[in-house]
Structures are given as C-alpha cells and as structure tokens.
Tab-separated table of C-alpha atoms in Angstrom:
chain	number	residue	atom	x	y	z
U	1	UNK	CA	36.115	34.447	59.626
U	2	UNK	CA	37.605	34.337	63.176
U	3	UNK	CA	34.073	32.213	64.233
U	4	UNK	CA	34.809	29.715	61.279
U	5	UNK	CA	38.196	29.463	62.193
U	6	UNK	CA	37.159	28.762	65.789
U	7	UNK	CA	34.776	26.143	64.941
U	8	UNK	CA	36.980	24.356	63.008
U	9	UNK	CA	39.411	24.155	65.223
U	10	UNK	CA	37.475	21.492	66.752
U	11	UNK	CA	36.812	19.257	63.938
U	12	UNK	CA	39.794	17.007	62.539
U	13	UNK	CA	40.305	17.608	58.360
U	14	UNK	CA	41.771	13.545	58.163
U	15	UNK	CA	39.505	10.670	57.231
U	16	UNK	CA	40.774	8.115	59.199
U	17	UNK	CA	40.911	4.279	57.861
U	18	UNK	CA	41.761	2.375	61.600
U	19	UNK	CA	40.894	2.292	65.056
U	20	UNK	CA	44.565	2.423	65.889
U	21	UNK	CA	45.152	6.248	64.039
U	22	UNK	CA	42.171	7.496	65.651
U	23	UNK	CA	43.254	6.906	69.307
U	24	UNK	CA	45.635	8.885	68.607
U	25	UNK	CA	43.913	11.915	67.083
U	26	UNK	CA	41.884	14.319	70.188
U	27	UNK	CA	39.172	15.222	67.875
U	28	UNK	CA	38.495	11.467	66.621
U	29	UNK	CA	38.207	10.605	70.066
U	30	UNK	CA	35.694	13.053	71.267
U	31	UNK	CA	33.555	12.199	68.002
U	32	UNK	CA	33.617	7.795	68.940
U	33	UNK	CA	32.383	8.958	72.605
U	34	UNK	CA	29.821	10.941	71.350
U	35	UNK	CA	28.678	7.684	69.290
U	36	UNK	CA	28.898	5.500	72.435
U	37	UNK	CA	27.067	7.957	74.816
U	38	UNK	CA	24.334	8.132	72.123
U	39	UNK	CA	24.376	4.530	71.857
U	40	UNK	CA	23.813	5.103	76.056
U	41	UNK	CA	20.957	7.375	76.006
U	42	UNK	CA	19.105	5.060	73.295
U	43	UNK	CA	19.459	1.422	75.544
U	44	UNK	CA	21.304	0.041	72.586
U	45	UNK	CA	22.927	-2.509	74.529
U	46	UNK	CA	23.928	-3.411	78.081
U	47	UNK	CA	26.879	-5.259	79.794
U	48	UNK	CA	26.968	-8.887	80.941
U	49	UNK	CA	29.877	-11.428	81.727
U	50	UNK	CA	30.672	-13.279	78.468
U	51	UNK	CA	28.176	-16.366	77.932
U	52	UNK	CA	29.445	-19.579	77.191
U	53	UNK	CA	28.871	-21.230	74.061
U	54	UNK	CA	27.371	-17.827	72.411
U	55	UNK	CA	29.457	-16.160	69.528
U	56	UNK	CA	30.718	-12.784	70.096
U	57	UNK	CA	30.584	-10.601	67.332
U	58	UNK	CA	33.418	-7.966	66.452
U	59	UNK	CA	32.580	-4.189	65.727
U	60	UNK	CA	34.695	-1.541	63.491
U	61	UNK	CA	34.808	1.905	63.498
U	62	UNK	CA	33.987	3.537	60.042
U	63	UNK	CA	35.828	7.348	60.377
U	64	UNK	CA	33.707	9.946	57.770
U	65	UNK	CA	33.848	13.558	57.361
U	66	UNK	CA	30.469	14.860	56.767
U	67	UNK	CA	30.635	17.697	54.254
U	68	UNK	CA	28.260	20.608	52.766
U	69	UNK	CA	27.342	21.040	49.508
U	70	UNK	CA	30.496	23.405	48.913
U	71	UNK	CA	33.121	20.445	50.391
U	72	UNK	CA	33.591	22.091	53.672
U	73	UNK	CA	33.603	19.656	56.670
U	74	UNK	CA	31.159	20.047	59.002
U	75	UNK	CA	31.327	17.305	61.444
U	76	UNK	CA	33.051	14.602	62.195
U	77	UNK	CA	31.569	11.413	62.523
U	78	UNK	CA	32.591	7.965	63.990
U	79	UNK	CA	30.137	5.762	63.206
U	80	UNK	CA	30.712	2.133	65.735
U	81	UNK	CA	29.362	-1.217	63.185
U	82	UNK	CA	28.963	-4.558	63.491
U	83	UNK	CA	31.165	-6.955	61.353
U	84	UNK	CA	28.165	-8.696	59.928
U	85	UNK	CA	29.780	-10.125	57.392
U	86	UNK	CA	30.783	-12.697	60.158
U	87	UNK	CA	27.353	-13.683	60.893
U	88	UNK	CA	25.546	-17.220	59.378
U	89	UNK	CA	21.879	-16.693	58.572
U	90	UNK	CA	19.674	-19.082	61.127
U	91	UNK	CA	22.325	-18.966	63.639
U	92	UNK	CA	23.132	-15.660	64.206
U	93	UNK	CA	20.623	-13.930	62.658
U	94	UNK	CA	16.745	-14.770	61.716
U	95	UNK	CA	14.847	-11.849	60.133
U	96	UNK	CA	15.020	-9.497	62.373
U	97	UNK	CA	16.007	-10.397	65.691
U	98	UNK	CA	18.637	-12.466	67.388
U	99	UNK	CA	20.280	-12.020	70.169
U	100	UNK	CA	23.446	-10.995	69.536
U	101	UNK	CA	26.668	-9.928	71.403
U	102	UNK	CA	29.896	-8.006	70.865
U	103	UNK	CA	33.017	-7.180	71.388
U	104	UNK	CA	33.314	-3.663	73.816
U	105	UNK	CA	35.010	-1.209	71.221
U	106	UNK	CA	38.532	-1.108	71.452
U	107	UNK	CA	39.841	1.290	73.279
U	108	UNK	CA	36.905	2.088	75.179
U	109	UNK	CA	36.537	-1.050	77.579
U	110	UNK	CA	35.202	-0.872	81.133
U	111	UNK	CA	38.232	-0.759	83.419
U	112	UNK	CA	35.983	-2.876	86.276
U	113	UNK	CA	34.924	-5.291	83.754
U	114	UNK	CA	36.903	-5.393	80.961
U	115	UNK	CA	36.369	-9.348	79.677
U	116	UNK	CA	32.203	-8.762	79.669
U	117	UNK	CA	30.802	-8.040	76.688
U	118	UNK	CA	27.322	-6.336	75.001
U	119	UNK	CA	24.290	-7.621	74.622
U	120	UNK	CA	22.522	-5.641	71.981
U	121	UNK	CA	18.583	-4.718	72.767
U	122	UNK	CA	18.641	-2.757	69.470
U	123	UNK	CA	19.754	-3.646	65.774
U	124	UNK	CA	23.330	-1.821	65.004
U	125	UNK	CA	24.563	-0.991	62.001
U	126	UNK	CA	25.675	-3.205	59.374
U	127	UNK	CA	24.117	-6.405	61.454
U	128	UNK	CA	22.507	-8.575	58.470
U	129	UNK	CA	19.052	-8.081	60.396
U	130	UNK	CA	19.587	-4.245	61.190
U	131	UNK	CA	17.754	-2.382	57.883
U	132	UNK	CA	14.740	-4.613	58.930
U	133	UNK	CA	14.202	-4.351	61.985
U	134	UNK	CA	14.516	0.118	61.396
U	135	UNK	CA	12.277	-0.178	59.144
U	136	UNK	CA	9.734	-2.369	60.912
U	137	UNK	CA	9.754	0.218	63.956
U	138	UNK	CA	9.943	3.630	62.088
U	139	UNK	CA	7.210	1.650	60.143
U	140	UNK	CA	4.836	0.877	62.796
U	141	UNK	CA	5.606	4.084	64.495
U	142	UNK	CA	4.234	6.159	61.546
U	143	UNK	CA	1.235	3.482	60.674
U	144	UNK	CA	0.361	4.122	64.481
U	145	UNK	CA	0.286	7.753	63.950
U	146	UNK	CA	-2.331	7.809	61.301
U	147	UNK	CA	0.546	8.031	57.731
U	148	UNK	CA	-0.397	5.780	54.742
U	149	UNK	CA	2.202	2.808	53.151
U	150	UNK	CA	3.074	3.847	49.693
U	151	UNK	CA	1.238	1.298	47.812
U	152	UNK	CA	4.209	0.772	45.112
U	153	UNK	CA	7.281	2.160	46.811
U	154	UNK	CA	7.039	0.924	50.528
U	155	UNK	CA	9.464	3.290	51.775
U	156	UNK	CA	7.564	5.980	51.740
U	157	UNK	CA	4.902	7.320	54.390
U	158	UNK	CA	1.948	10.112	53.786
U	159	UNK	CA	-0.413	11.855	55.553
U	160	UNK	CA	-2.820	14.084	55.167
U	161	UNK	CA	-4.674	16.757	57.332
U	162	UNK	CA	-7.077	19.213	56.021
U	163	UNK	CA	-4.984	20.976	53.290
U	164	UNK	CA	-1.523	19.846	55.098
U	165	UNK	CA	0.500	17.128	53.632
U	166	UNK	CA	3.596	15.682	55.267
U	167	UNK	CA	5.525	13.359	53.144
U	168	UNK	CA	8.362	10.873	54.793
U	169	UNK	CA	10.834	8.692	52.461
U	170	UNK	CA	13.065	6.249	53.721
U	171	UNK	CA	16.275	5.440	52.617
U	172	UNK	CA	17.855	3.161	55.273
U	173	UNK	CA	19.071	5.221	58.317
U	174	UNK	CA	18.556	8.721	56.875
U	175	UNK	CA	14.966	10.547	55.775
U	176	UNK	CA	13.684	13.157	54.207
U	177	UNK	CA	10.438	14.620	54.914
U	178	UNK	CA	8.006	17.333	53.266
U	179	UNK	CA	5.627	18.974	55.569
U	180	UNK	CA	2.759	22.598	55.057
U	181	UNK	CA	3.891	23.191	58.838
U	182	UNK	CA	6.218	21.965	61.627
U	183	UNK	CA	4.047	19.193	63.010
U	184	UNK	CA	6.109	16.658	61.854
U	185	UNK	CA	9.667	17.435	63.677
U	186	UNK	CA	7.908	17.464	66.602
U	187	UNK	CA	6.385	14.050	66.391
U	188	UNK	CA	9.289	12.478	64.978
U	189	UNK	CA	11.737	14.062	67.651
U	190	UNK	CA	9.437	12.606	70.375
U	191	UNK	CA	10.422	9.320	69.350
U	192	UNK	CA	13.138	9.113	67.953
U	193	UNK	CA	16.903	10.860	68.645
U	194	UNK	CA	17.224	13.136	65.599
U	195	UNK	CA	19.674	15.350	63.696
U	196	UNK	CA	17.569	18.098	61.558
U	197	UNK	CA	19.439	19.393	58.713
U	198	UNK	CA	17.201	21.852	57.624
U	199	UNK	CA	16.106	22.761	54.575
U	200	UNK	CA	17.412	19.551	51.458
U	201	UNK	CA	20.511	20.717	49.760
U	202	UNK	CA	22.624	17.547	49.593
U	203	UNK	CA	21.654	13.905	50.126
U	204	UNK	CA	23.530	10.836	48.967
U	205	UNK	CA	25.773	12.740	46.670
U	206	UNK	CA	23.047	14.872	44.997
U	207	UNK	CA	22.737	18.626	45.262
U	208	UNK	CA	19.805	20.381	45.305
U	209	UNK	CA	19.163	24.113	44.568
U	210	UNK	CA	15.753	25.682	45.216
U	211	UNK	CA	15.098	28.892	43.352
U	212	UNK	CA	12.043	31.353	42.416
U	213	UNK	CA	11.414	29.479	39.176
U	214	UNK	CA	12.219	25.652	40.175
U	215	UNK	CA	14.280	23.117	41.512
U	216	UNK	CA	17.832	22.020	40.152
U	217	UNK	CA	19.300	18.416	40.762
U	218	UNK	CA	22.964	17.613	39.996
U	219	UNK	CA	26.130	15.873	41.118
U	220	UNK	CA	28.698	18.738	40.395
U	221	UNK	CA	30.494	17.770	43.568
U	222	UNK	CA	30.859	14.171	42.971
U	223	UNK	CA	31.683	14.864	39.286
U	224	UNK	CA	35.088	16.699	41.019
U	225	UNK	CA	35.659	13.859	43.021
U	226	UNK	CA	35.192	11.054	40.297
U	227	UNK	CA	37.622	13.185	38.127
U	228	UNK	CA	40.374	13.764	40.890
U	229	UNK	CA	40.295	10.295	42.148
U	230	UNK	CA	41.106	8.735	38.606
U	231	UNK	CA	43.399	11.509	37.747
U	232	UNK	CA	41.304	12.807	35.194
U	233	UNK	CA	40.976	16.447	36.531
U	234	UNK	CA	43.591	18.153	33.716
U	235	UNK	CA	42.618	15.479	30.868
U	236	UNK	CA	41.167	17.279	27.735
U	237	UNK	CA	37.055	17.526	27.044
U	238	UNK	CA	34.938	15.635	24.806
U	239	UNK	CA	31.787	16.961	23.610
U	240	UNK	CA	29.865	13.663	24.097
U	241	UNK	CA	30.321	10.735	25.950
U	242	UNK	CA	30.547	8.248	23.344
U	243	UNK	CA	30.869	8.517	19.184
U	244	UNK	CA	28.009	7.950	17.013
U	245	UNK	CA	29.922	4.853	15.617
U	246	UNK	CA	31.501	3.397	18.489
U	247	UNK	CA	30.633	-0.779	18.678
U	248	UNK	CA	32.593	-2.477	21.132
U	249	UNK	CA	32.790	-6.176	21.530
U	250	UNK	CA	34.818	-8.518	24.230
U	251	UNK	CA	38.220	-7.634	21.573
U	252	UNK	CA	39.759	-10.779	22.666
U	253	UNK	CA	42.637	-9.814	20.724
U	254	UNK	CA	43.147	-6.185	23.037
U	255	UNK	CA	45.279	-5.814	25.751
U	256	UNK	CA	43.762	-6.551	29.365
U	257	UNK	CA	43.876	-3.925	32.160
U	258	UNK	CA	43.178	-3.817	35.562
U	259	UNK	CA	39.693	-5.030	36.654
U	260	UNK	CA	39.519	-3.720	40.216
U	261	UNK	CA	39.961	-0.288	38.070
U	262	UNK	CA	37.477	-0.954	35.785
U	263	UNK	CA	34.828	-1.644	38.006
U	264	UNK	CA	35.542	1.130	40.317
U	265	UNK	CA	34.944	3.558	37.569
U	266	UNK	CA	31.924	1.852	36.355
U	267	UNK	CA	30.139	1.659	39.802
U	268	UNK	CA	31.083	5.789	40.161
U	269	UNK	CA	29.387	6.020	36.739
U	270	UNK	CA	26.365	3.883	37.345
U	271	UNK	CA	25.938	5.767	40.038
U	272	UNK	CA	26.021	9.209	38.258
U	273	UNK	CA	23.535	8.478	35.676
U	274	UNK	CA	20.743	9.457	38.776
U	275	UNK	CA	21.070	13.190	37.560
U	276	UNK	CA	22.827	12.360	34.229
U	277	UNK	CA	20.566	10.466	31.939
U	278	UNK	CA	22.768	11.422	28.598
U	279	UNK	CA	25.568	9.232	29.892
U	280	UNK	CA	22.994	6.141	30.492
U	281	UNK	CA	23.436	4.899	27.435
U	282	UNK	CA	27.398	5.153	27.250
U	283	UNK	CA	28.304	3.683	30.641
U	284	UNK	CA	25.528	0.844	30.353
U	285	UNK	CA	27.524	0.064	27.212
U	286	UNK	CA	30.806	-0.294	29.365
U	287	UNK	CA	29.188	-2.228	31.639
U	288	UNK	CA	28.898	-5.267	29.815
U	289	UNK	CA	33.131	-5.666	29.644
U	290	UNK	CA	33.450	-5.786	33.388
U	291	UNK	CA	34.564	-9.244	33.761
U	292	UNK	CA	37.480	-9.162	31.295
U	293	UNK	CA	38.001	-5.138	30.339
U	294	UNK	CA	40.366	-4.952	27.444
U	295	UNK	CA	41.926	-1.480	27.146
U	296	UNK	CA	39.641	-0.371	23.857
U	297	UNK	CA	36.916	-0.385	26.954
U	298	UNK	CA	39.021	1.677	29.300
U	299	UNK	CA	39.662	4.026	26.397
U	300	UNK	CA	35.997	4.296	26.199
U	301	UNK	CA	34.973	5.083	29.754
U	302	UNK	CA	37.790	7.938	29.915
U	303	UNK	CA	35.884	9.443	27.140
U	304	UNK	CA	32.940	9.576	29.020
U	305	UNK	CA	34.842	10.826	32.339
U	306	UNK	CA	36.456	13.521	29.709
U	307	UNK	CA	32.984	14.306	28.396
U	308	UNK	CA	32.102	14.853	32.179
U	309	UNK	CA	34.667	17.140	32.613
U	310	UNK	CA	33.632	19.617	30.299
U	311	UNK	CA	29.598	19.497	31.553
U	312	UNK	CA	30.176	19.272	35.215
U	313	UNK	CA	27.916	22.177	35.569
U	314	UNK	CA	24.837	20.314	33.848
U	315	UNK	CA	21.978	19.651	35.296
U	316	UNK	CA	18.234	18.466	35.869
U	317	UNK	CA	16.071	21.350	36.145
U	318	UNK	CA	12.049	21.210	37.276
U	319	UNK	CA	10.196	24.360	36.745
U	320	UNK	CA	7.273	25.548	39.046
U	321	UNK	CA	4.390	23.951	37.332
U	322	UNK	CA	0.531	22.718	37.745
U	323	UNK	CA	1.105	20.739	34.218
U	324	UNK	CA	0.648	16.500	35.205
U	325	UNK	CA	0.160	15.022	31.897
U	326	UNK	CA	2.060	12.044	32.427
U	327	UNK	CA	4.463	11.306	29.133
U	328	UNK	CA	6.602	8.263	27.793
U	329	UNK	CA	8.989	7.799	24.883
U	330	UNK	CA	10.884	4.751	23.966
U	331	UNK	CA	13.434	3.871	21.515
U	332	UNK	CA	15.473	0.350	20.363
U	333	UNK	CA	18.671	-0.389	18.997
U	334	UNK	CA	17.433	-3.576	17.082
U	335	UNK	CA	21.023	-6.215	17.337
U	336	UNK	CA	23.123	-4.039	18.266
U	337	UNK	CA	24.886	-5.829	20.580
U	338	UNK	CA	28.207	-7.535	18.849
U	339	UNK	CA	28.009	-10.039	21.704
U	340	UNK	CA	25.186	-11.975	21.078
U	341	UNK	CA	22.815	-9.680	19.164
U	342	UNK	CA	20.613	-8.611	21.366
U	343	UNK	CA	18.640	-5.128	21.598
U	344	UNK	CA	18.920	-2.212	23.394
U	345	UNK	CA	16.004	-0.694	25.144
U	346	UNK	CA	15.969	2.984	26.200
U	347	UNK	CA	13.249	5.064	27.074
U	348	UNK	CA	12.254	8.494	28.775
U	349	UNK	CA	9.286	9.360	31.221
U	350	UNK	CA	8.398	13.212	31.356
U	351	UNK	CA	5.516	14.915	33.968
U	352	UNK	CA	4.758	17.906	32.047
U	353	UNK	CA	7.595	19.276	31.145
U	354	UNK	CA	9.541	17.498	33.992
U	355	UNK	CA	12.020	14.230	33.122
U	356	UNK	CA	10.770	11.669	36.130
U	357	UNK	CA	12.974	8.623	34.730
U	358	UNK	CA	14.820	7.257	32.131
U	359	UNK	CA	16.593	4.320	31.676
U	360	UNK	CA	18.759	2.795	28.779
U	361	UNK	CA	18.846	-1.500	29.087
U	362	UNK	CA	19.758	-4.298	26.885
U	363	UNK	CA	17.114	-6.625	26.539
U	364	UNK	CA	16.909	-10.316	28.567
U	365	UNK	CA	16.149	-12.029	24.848
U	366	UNK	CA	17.846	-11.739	21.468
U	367	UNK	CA	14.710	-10.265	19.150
U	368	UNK	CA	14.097	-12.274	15.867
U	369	UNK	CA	12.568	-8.843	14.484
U	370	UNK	CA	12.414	-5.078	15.075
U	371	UNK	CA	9.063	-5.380	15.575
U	372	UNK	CA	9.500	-7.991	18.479
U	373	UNK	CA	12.768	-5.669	19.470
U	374	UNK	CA	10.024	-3.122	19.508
U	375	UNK	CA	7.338	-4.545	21.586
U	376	UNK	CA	9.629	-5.678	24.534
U	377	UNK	CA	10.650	-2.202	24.960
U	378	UNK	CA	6.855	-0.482	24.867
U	379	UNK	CA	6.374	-3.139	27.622
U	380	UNK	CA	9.074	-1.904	29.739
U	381	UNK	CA	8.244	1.542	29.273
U	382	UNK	CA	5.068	1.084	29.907
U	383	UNK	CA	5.171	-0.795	33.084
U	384	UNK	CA	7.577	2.232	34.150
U	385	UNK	CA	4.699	4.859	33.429
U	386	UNK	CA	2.246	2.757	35.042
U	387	UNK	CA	4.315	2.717	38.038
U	388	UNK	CA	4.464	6.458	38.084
U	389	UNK	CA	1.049	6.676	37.650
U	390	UNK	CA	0.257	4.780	41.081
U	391	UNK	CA	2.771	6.911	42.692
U	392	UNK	CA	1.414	9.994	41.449
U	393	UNK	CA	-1.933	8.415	43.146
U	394	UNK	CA	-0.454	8.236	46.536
U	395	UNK	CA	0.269	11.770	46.633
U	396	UNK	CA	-3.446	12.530	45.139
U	397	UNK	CA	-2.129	13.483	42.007
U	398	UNK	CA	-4.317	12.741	39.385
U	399	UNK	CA	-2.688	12.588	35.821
U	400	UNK	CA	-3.987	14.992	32.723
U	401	UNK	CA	-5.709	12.728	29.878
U	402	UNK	CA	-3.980	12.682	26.677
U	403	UNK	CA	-3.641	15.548	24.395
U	404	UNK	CA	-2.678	14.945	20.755
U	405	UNK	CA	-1.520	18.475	20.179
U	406	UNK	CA	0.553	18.740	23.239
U	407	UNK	CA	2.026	15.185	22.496
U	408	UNK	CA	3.164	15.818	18.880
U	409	UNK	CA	4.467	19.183	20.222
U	410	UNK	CA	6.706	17.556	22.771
U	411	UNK	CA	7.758	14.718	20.246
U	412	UNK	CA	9.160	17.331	18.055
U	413	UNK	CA	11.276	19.336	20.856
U	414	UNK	CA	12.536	15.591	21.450
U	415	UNK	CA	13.032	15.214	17.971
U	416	UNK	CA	17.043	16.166	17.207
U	417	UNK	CA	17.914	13.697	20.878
U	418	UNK	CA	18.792	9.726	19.612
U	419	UNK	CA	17.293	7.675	22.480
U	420	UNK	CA	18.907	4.453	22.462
C-alpha cells in the first residue's frame, strides 16, 4: 500500500480541458515536457525564424488519464496536436507531406527566440496528412523486414519463421502484436520509440481476460461509464433491450428533445455493440431518429441503457479450440421499417463455435418481395464470410468443408435467438 500510495503521489487524478489549468498543476507540467523532450529525441521538428508568407499552424494540448482495466490511473499523459482542422487540402496539406509550421506550445517558448517557430520533419498528431504518412513508414519498415500486407485488411502485417508467427495490427498510433518468442520487441524497439504494455488486457475500451479454457471480450468498464455519464447508474433493469412489439416511426406528433443528447448516447451505443451484438439490432433501430429525436425515441434508448445495466457483466467468450468450420446465418425483417418500408438485414458469422461478426442493417432498397428482401441479405452475409475466409488465409488458416450434421446441430442451438 505505502508503494501505491507513493507512486501516486506523482500522478495528478484531474483531467484537464485547457492549457491555462495545466500550467498551473506540477504534475501536468512534468507530463507536457516529457511530450516535448520525446518530440526532441525523435527530430520531430526544429526551430527557424518565422517565414514570410507561410501559414503557421496552432497546436493544443489534449490532457488524458490513462487507466487500467480496474479504473486506476496509471499515467498521465499530455499529448501536444496540431489544429488540423485549420488546414485547406492542396495548400497546406497534399497526401502526405507538406511542409508545415507551428506555433511553439504555449508556455513552453524559447526565452532566446521566442517569435521563431517549428518546422515539422515528422507528421504530428491530428495533421490531416499525419495517419498516412505513420502508416506509410511503419509500413515500409515491416515490408523491408520480410512481414506480408494483409491482402483484405491492410492494417495488418505477418510473418512467418519456421513454426514462429508474429502478427502486427494497426490501429492508427497504437499496435498490437502476437509473437511464439520475443523477436519482435526487439526489432520494433530498434526503430521505433516504444511503450510495451505487456501482455493485452485493455485496448480502445475493450477488456480482455485470458484464462485456462479461453479468452473473454467485454466492455464492463465502459458500460459504468456510459451509465454514470447519462445518469442512468440507479435507473431500474430491463430484461431486454427493446420489446418484441416496439415499431417506431419519425412520431411527428411527439415531443422533441435534445439532439446533441441523442446523438451522444447513440455514438456510446454504436460503439458498444463491438462486444454486444444483442443490442445491434435495438440501437441500429434508434439510429435512424437522429436528426429530429422525438422523446418516444429517447424513451427507447434508456431502455436499452437500463437493459445494460442489469448485463454489464456479459460477455463474448472464445474457448480453446482447433474447430475452423467457418459458419453464417442470416435473417430479414421483410418492411419493417414504418419510414419507407424497407428491410432489415441481420446476420451472424461463427468459427466453430466462436461468434467472429455480426451485424444488424437496414437495407439501401425498399424490397418488392420477401424473397428479394431475402436475397439482398444472403449477399451481404455472404460477402462478410467470404471476407473472413481470405483473412483466415493470411494467417494460414484453412477453413473445415461443410458438415450437414454439425450445421443442423448448430442451427438448432441458434434456434430459440430472433435474428433480425
């Protein structure tokens, strides 16, 4: 206790939203000069008087506190960003270089030279160009080093070495990697300035739990903090997220609420159906309302944050198996729309006895039949399983053939779920 106590005393519990609080906060202040000595030791950018005719670009600081998969802070960091969204496409930007300068952070000017400005040699975050030009040098980087290009999903990197396999996907700045043996750290920390995090427990929100018999994925944590931030924590439970009869329509006759509400708690939601397919249905529902929410649509998504409340603990769950038989079920809601009568498509794509994807989608078209209704969403589904498929291929994964028996067996255990 007394060493967590001590550690902590050096990290600051606030989450800052200005430059201004944070110059006045010690441990805020040791975290933005450990981004700007970082940015030193990389050569992200170099000072020079302020050129004439050239537009300067402003930069932000965006004030997180990195947390564990139990909420506890662990770190606090500062991260320095561009304001792209002042930059014009062809004249401050073209694909993936420009040259660029900004402001010198605020706060943190050069006392001999505080009117120059920086120059950038490297992209910084949040510059229009920035994801790019990462991704074209951790790209190259890895092609150089003998990994593969995903052939479907472009983000992700393989290679293999005798019975090894190390495995790299990219999601922007951050990456997680799969490796037999330690090889990999060690090439990648040649290169680049890293931050290993050990073993994957928490990434963008999900949580993942590694035990003898499998691998669990859920969003308890964010669950919490969708229910606390729209005061939702001490609201009673529902047992699903949406009744069996529940149609809604625009009810131009309801009474409006607010939309910057709405949408919040729709983008939390859409977000939530990666680990919670049985709400994809409900909040894709919701969705459609977003651009005048009446409040027989609010009422709706509060069931579904109710129904969360009470299955917080749910989650996906992949058990330890050598079973690839590659499986896809699909389901329509012919006109159900009240809109304009289109269909519903939802459909579910299992490895074995693993759920890979799922999706729930009204269709681009109104059907003029079930059959038609029908057909459009086989075609989706299938495209999805074909896409699988290839993926499965990268990772030399080759899928079972069919099997009747095994097929009819599954349909049954699927048989008491409505896929919409």
């Amino acid at each position: 206790m007394r060493n967590f106590c001590a550690f902590h005393a050096f990290l600051s519990i606030l989450e800052l939203r200005n430059h201004q609080e944070a110059l006045r906060d010690a441990d805020w202040i040791v975290s933005m000069q450990e981004e700007l000595n970082e940015f030193e030791r990389n050569k992200v950018w170099h000072l020079k008087p302020k050129p004439k005719g050239k537009k300067v670009i402003g930069l932000k600081c965006v004030f997180r506190n990195k947390l564990d998969e139990h909420g506890i802070i662990v770190r606090n960091k500062a991260r320095l960003v561009v304001k792209g969204y002042n930059q014009q496409e062809g004249i401050d930007f073209a694909e993936t270089f420009a040259p660029v300068f900004v402001e010198q952070p605020l706060g943190f000017e050069n006392p001999k030279f505080p009117n120059h400005v920086f120059k950038l040699d490297k992209a910084l975050y949040r510059l229009k160009q920035a994801p790019r030009a990462w991704y074209e040098r951790l790209s190259k980087f890895l092609l150089k080093n003998d990994f593969k290009r995903g052939k479907v999903d472009k983000t992700l990197f393989l290679k293999s070495r005798g019975t090894d396999l190390l495995a790299v996907q990219i999601y922007v700045d951050d990456i997680i990697f799969g490796a037999t043996n330690n090889s990999f750290a060690e090439l990648m920390g040649g290169e680049f300035e890293m931050s290993m995090m050990g073993e994957l427990n928490f990434f963008l929100g999900l949580q993942i739990k590694k035990t003898a018999e499998g691998i669990m994925i859920h969003q308890q944590k964010y669950v919490k903090e969708l229910l606390k931030k729209y005061n939702m924590e001490n609201a009673k439970t529902n047992h699903t997220p949406m009744g069996t009869t529940t149609r809604l329509n625009e009810d131009p006759q309801g009474t409006s609420v607010d939309q910057t509400i709405y949408r919040g708690m729709i983008g939390s939601l859409l977000y939530l159906t990666a680990s919670r397919p049985n709400i994809s249905f409900s909040v894709g529902l919701c969705d459609r309302f977003q651009s005048t929410p009446k409040e027989s649509h609010l009422t709706a998504v509060k069931r579904i944050l109710r129904y969360l409340k009470g299955t917080d603990d749910l989650c996906l769950f992949y058990p330890r198996s050598d079973d690839f038989m590659l499986r896809g079920f699909t389901d329509v809601d012919y006109a159900g729309d009240l809109v304009n009568r289109k269909s519903t498509s939802g459909m579910v794509q299992f490895l074995g006895s693993c759920l890979v994807s799922w999706g729930s989608k009204k269709q681009n078209t109104a059907a003029l039949s079930t059959i038609e209704a029908e057909y459009v969403a086989l075609a989706a589904s299938c495209s999805q399983v074909l896409w699988i498929k290839q993926q499965l291929h990268d990772f030399d994964i080759l899928t079972k053939p069919f099997n009747r028996e095994r097929h009819e067996k599954m349909r049954m255990e699927l048989g008491m779920i409505k896929l919409y």
